[in-house]
Amino acid sequence: MNKPNSKKLTQWLVTALFVVVVATFSLLDQPSAKAQTITPSEPALESTPITSPAASPVLEPTPVIPPVAAPVESVAANVRRLLTTKECVGCNLTGAVLKDANLQAANLQGANLQEADFERANLQQTNLQGANLQGADLGKANIAGANLAGANLFDADLEKASFLGANLQAANLQNADLEKTNLTNANIQGANLMGVDLQDAIRPEGFIAQ
C-alpha cells in the first residue's frame, strides 16, 4: 500500500473512532438529563418571619378610694329638726336639752335619748317605742298616753311624771326613779321593774311589786 492511501485510512479510522466516542458520550448523558427532567424540583420553603411575642399590656394598679363616711347630723341639728317637725325617728339626741318642750304626738321611735333632759316636757301621745332613755330626766313630764313599748328607761328619773294610760309593755324600768309617779291605767305588762323606786307612786290596778 502506498503512503497516500495509508494516510487516508488513518484519517478515516480516527474520524470513525471520534464519532463512536461522541455517540457513546451522548448515550451516557441522556439518562442523566432524563433524570433531571423527571425529578420534580422541591418547592422552595417560604421563610416565616420570626416575630417576638407581643408584650403584655402593663396593668396599672387601681387607686384605692377610701370610703366616704356618711355625715352624722349633730345633736343640735336634730333638736332643731324635732322642734320644727316633731319627728326624729332613730336620730341621735344624746344629752339633748328639751326641758319644757312641747313634743305632743311627736315621733321619736327608736331614737337615742340617753341622758336627755325632758323635765316638765309635754310628751302626751308621743311615740317613744324602742327609744333609748337610759339615764334621761323626765321628772314632772307629761307622758300620758305615750307609747314606750320596749323602751329602755334604765336608771331614768321619772319622779312626779304622769304615765296616765301610757304603754310601758316590755319596757326596761330597772333602777328607775318612779317616786310619786302617776301610773294610772298604764300598761306595764312584761316590763322590767327590778330595783325601781315606787315610793308614793300611783300604781296601776292589779300591780304586784317584783
mmCIF file of N, CA and C in Angstrom, residues 104-179:
data_model
loop_
_atom_site.group_PDB
_atom_site.id
_atom_site.type_symbol
_atom_site.label_atom_id
_atom_site.label_comp_id
_atom_site.label_asym_id
_atom_site.label_seq_id
_atom_site.Cartn_x
_atom_site.Cartn_y
_atom_site.Cartn_z
ATOM 1 N N GLN A 104 -95.834 67.091 122.000
ATOM 2 C CA GLN A 104 -97.047 66.282 121.964
ATOM 3 C C GLN A 104 -97.205 65.618 120.593
ATOM 4 N N ALA A 105 -97.459 64.298 120.633
ATOM 5 C CA ALA A 105 -97.675 63.483 119.428
ATOM 6 C C ALA A 105 -96.452 63.438 118.510
ATOM 7 N N ALA A 106 -95.282 63.717 119.054
ATOM 8 C CA ALA A 106 -94.057 63.632 118.244
ATOM 9 C C ALA A 106 -93.694 62.163 117.998
ATOM 10 N N ASN A 107 -92.905 61.940 116.955
ATOM 11 C CA ASN A 107 -92.466 60.580 116.624
ATOM 12 C C ASN A 107 -90.969 60.461 116.889
ATOM 13 N N LEU A 108 -90.636 59.756 117.971
ATOM 14 C CA LEU A 108 -89.235 59.552 118.355
ATOM 15 C C LEU A 108 -88.920 58.059 118.439
ATOM 16 N N GLN A 109 -89.569 57.300 117.615
ATOM 17 C CA GLN A 109 -89.385 55.848 117.650
ATOM 18 C C GLN A 109 -87.921 55.477 117.383
ATOM 19 N N GLY A 110 -87.381 54.659 118.286
ATOM 20 C CA GLY A 110 -86.011 54.170 118.119
ATOM 21 C C GLY A 110 -84.931 55.218 118.284
ATOM 22 N N ALA A 111 -85.285 56.400 118.761
ATOM 23 C CA ALA A 111 -84.287 57.464 118.906
ATOM 24 C C ALA A 111 -83.386 57.197 120.109
ATOM 25 N N ASN A 112 -82.173 57.751 120.043
ATOM 26 C CA ASN A 112 -81.237 57.647 121.160
ATOM 27 C C ASN A 112 -81.370 58.907 122.006
ATOM 28 N N LEU A 113 -82.033 58.773 123.157
ATOM 29 C CA LEU A 113 -82.312 59.906 124.044
ATOM 30 C C LEU A 113 -81.572 59.748 125.370
ATOM 31 N N GLN A 114 -80.481 59.036 125.330
ATOM 32 C CA GLN A 114 -79.726 58.768 126.555
ATOM 33 C C GLN A 114 -79.252 60.080 127.185
ATOM 34 N N GLU A 115 -79.498 60.188 128.508
ATOM 35 C CA GLU A 115 -79.095 61.361 129.300
ATOM 36 C C GLU A 115 -79.768 62.660 128.836
ATOM 37 N N ALA A 116 -80.825 62.558 128.026
ATOM 38 C CA ALA A 116 -81.525 63.771 127.575
ATOM 39 C C ALA A 116 -82.346 64.367 128.717
ATOM 40 N N ASP A 117 -82.578 65.678 128.633
ATOM 41 C CA ASP A 117 -83.325 66.392 129.677
ATOM 42 C C ASP A 117 -84.715 66.748 129.144
ATOM 43 N N PHE A 118 -85.739 66.010 129.622
ATOM 44 C CA PHE A 118 -87.136 66.255 129.247
ATOM 45 C C PHE A 118 -87.941 66.760 130.451
ATOM 46 N N GLU A 119 -87.290 67.372 131.399
ATOM 47 C CA GLU A 119 -88.003 67.804 132.608
ATOM 48 C C GLU A 119 -89.151 68.749 132.235
ATOM 49 N N ARG A 120 -90.337 68.412 132.755
ATOM 50 C CA ARG A 120 -91.579 69.175 132.548
ATOM 51 C C ARG A 120 -91.995 69.258 131.069
ATOM 52 N N ALA A 121 -91.426 68.433 130.217
ATOM 53 C CA ALA A 121 -91.794 68.456 128.792
ATOM 54 C C ALA A 121 -93.169 67.826 128.580
ATOM 55 N N ASN A 122 -93.835 68.258 127.512
ATOM 56 C CA ASN A 122 -95.126 67.694 127.147
ATOM 57 C C ASN A 122 -94.897 66.586 126.120
ATOM 58 N N LEU A 123 -95.039 65.332 126.563
ATOM 59 C CA LEU A 123 -94.817 64.169 125.704
ATOM 60 C C LEU A 123 -96.102 63.352 125.543
ATOM 61 N N GLN A 124 -97.241 64.008 125.654
ATOM 62 C CA GLN A 124 -98.508 63.296 125.501
ATOM 63 C C GLN A 124 -98.611 62.690 124.098
ATOM 64 N N GLN A 125 -99.056 61.431 124.062
ATOM 65 C CA GLN A 125 -99.274 60.703 122.803
ATOM 66 C C GLN A 125 -97.999 60.580 121.950
ATOM 67 N N THR A 126 -96.863 60.814 122.550
ATOM 68 C CA THR A 126 -95.601 60.724 121.802
ATOM 69 C C THR A 126 -95.216 59.264 121.568
ATOM 70 N N ASN A 127 -94.665 58.997 120.392
ATOM 71 C CA ASN A 127 -94.216 57.640 120.060
ATOM 72 C C ASN A 127 -92.746 57.499 120.449
ATOM 73 N N LEU A 128 -92.520 56.766 121.545
ATOM 74 C CA LEU A 128 -91.165 56.513 122.038
ATOM 75 C C LEU A 128 -90.859 55.015 122.021
ATOM 76 N N GLN A 129 -91.518 54.309 121.131
ATOM 77 C CA GLN A 129 -91.337 52.858 121.068
ATOM 78 C C GLN A 129 -89.884 52.509 120.729
ATOM 79 N N GLY A 130 -89.299 51.662 121.585
ATOM 80 C CA GLY A 130 -87.929 51.212 121.345
ATOM 81 C C GLY A 130 -86.872 52.278 121.532
ATOM 82 N N ALA A 131 -87.249 53.435 122.069
ATOM 83 C CA ALA A 131 -86.277 54.515 122.263
ATOM 84 C C ALA A 131 -85.363 54.203 123.444
ATOM 85 N N ASN A 132 -84.161 54.777 123.399
ATOM 86 C CA ASN A 132 -83.203 54.605 124.495
ATOM 87 C C ASN A 132 -83.237 55.850 125.371
ATOM 88 N N LEU A 133 -83.845 55.703 126.557
ATOM 89 C CA LEU A 133 -83.970 56.813 127.509
ATOM 90 C C LEU A 133 -83.158 56.537 128.769
ATOM 91 N N GLN A 134 -82.098 55.771 128.619
ATOM 92 C CA GLN A 134 -81.281 55.424 129.783
ATOM 93 C C GLN A 134 -80.693 56.682 130.418
ATOM 94 N N GLY A 135 -80.948 56.823 131.732
ATOM 95 C CA GLY A 135 -80.406 57.964 132.465
ATOM 96 C C GLY A 135 -81.046 59.291 132.120
ATOM 97 N N ALA A 136 -82.130 59.279 131.341
ATOM 98 C CA ALA A 136 -82.783 60.539 130.953
ATOM 99 C C ALA A 136 -83.566 61.125 132.123
ATOM 100 N N ASP A 137 -83.759 62.439 132.076
ATOM 101 C CA ASP A 137 -84.523 63.142 133.108
ATOM 102 C C ASP A 137 -85.901 63.476 132.551
ATOM 103 N N LEU A 138 -86.927 62.751 133.045
ATOM 104 C CA LEU A 138 -88.311 63.018 132.657
ATOM 105 C C LEU A 138 -89.132 63.444 133.868
ATOM 106 N N GLY A 139 -88.464 64.024 134.851
ATOM 107 C CA GLY A 139 -89.157 64.468 136.060
ATOM 108 C C GLY A 139 -90.251 65.476 135.738
ATOM 109 N N LYS A 140 -91.448 65.222 136.286
ATOM 110 C CA LYS A 140 -92.612 66.105 136.130
ATOM 111 C C LYS A 140 -93.081 66.220 134.668
ATOM 112 N N ALA A 141 -92.602 65.345 133.797
ATOM 113 C CA ALA A 141 -93.033 65.392 132.393
ATOM 114 C C ALA A 141 -94.417 64.774 132.251
ATOM 115 N N ASN A 142 -95.172 65.275 131.269
ATOM 116 C CA ASN A 142 -96.494 64.729 130.977
ATOM 117 C C ASN A 142 -96.339 63.712 129.843
ATOM 118 N N ILE A 143 -96.398 62.413 130.207
ATOM 119 C CA ILE A 143 -96.169 61.340 129.233
ATOM 120 C C ILE A 143 -97.456 60.527 129.058
ATOM 121 N N ALA A 144 -98.583 61.141 129.371
ATOM 122 C CA ALA A 144 -99.873 60.447 129.304
ATOM 123 C C ALA A 144 -100.154 59.954 127.886
ATOM 124 N N GLY A 145 -100.564 58.684 127.798
ATOM 125 C CA GLY A 145 -100.950 58.109 126.511
ATOM 126 C C GLY A 145 -99.789 57.863 125.554
ATOM 127 N N ALA A 146 -98.570 58.032 126.018
ATOM 128 C CA ALA A 146 -97.410 57.834 125.138
ATOM 129 C C ALA A 146 -97.133 56.340 124.945
ATOM 130 N N ASN A 147 -96.475 56.028 123.849
ATOM 131 C CA ASN A 147 -96.112 54.639 123.555
ATOM 132 C C ASN A 147 -94.633 54.441 123.861
ATOM 133 N N LEU A 148 -94.356 53.714 124.956
ATOM 134 C CA LEU A 148 -92.977 53.428 125.355
ATOM 135 C C LEU A 148 -92.714 51.922 125.341
ATOM 136 N N ALA A 149 -93.431 51.196 124.496
ATOM 137 C CA ALA A 149 -93.262 49.742 124.425
ATOM 138 C C ALA A 149 -91.826 49.409 124.029
ATOM 139 N N GLY A 150 -91.194 48.565 124.852
ATOM 140 C CA GLY A 150 -89.828 48.144 124.554
ATOM 141 C C GLY A 150 -88.782 49.216 124.747
ATOM 142 N N ALA A 151 -89.156 50.350 125.328
ATOM 143 C CA ALA A 151 -88.186 51.433 125.531
ATOM 144 C C ALA A 151 -87.248 51.090 126.684
ATOM 145 N N ASN A 152 -86.056 51.680 126.641
ATOM 146 C CA ASN A 152 -85.068 51.470 127.702
ATOM 147 C C ASN A 152 -85.059 52.693 128.618
ATOM 148 N N LEU A 153 -85.598 52.511 129.840
ATOM 149 C CA LEU A 153 -85.658 53.593 130.827
ATOM 150 C C LEU A 153 -84.785 53.256 132.033
ATOM 151 N N PHE A 154 -83.734 52.506 131.789
ATOM 152 C CA PHE A 154 -82.842 52.098 132.874
ATOM 153 C C PHE A 154 -82.260 53.332 133.562
ATOM 154 N N ASP A 155 -82.438 53.366 134.916
ATOM 155 C CA ASP A 155 -81.865 54.428 135.747
ATOM 156 C C ASP A 155 -82.375 55.823 135.363
ATOM 157 N N ALA A 156 -83.557 55.881 134.735
ATOM 158 C CA ALA A 156 -84.116 57.182 134.350
ATOM 159 C C ALA A 156 -84.801 57.845 135.541
ATOM 160 N N ASP A 157 -84.832 59.176 135.519
ATOM 161 C CA ASP A 157 -85.507 59.951 136.564
ATOM 162 C C ASP A 157 -86.925 60.254 136.091
ATOM 163 N N LEU A 158 -87.905 59.556 136.677
ATOM 164 C CA LEU A 158 -89.311 59.705 136.290
ATOM 165 C C LEU A 158 -90.144 60.267 137.448
ATOM 166 N N GLU A 159 -89.486 60.891 138.384
ATOM 167 C CA GLU A 159 -90.179 61.383 139.576
ATOM 168 C C GLU A 159 -91.263 62.400 139.205
ATOM 169 N N LYS A 160 -92.466 62.149 139.748
ATOM 170 C CA LYS A 160 -93.635 63.013 139.575
ATOM 171 C C LYS A 160 -94.097 63.121 138.110
ATOM 172 N N ALA A 161 -93.629 62.215 137.266
ATOM 173 C CA ALA A 161 -94.095 62.217 135.875
ATOM 174 C C ALA A 161 -95.464 61.553 135.794
ATOM 175 N N SER A 162 -96.227 61.908 134.770
ATOM 176 C CA SER A 162 -97.545 61.317 134.571
ATOM 177 C C SER A 162 -97.499 60.336 133.402
ATOM 178 N N PHE A 163 -97.723 59.038 133.720
ATOM 179 C CA PHE A 163 -97.794 57.986 132.709
ATOM 180 C C PHE A 163 -99.236 57.498 132.565
ATOM 181 N N LEU A 164 -100.179 58.384 132.770
ATOM 182 C CA LEU A 164 -101.589 58.020 132.718
ATOM 183 C C LEU A 164 -101.920 57.379 131.364
ATOM 184 N N GLY A 165 -102.327 56.099 131.421
ATOM 185 C CA GLY A 165 -102.714 55.390 130.197
ATOM 186 C C GLY A 165 -101.568 55.139 129.230
ATOM 187 N N ALA A 166 -100.327 55.294 129.675
ATOM 188 C CA ALA A 166 -99.174 55.080 128.779
ATOM 189 C C ALA A 166 -98.919 53.587 128.562
ATOM 190 N N ASN A 167 -98.295 53.277 127.451
ATOM 191 C CA ASN A 167 -97.955 51.892 127.130
ATOM 192 C C ASN A 167 -96.483 51.653 127.469
ATOM 193 N N LEU A 168 -96.257 50.904 128.560
ATOM 194 C CA LEU A 168 -94.899 50.579 129.003
ATOM 195 C C LEU A 168 -94.633 49.078 128.871
ATOM 196 N N GLN A 169 -95.348 48.443 127.974
ATOM 197 C CA GLN A 169 -95.212 46.999 127.813
ATOM 198 C C GLN A 169 -93.786 46.631 127.394
ATOM 199 N N ALA A 170 -93.215 45.679 128.151
ATOM 200 C CA ALA A 170 -91.864 45.158 127.888
ATOM 201 C C ALA A 170 -90.787 46.235 127.976
ATOM 202 N N ALA A 171 -91.104 47.357 128.619
ATOM 203 C CA ALA A 171 -90.095 48.407 128.788
ATOM 204 C C ALA A 171 -89.133 48.023 129.910
ATOM 205 N N ASN A 172 -87.919 48.553 129.836
ATOM 206 C CA ASN A 172 -86.921 48.300 130.875
ATOM 207 C C ASN A 172 -86.891 49.492 131.827
ATOM 208 N N LEU A 173 -87.454 49.295 133.041
ATOM 209 C CA LEU A 173 -87.509 50.363 134.046
ATOM 210 C C LEU A 173 -86.584 50.061 135.222
ATOM 211 N N GLN A 174 -85.634 49.179 135.006
ATOM 212 C CA GLN A 174 -84.752 48.778 136.105
ATOM 213 C C GLN A 174 -84.021 49.986 136.696
ATOM 214 N N ASN A 175 -84.087 50.067 138.047
ATOM 215 C CA ASN A 175 -83.421 51.127 138.823
ATOM 216 C C ASN A 175 -83.952 52.529 138.521
ATOM 217 N N ALA A 176 -85.095 52.619 137.842
ATOM 218 C CA ALA A 176 -85.665 53.938 137.543
ATOM 219 C C ALA A 176 -86.309 54.528 138.799
ATOM 220 N N ASP A 177 -86.349 55.860 138.844
ATOM 221 C CA ASP A 177 -86.964 56.570 139.970
ATOM 222 C C ASP A 177 -88.403 56.913 139.591
ATOM 223 N N LEU A 178 -89.356 56.163 140.174
ATOM 224 C CA LEU A 178 -90.779 56.369 139.897
ATOM 225 C C LEU A 178 -91.496 56.962 141.115
ATOM 226 N N GLU A 179 -90.756 57.646 141.945
ATOM 227 C CA GLU A 179 -91.346 58.233 143.154
ATOM 228 C C GLU A 179 -92.418 59.259 142.767
#
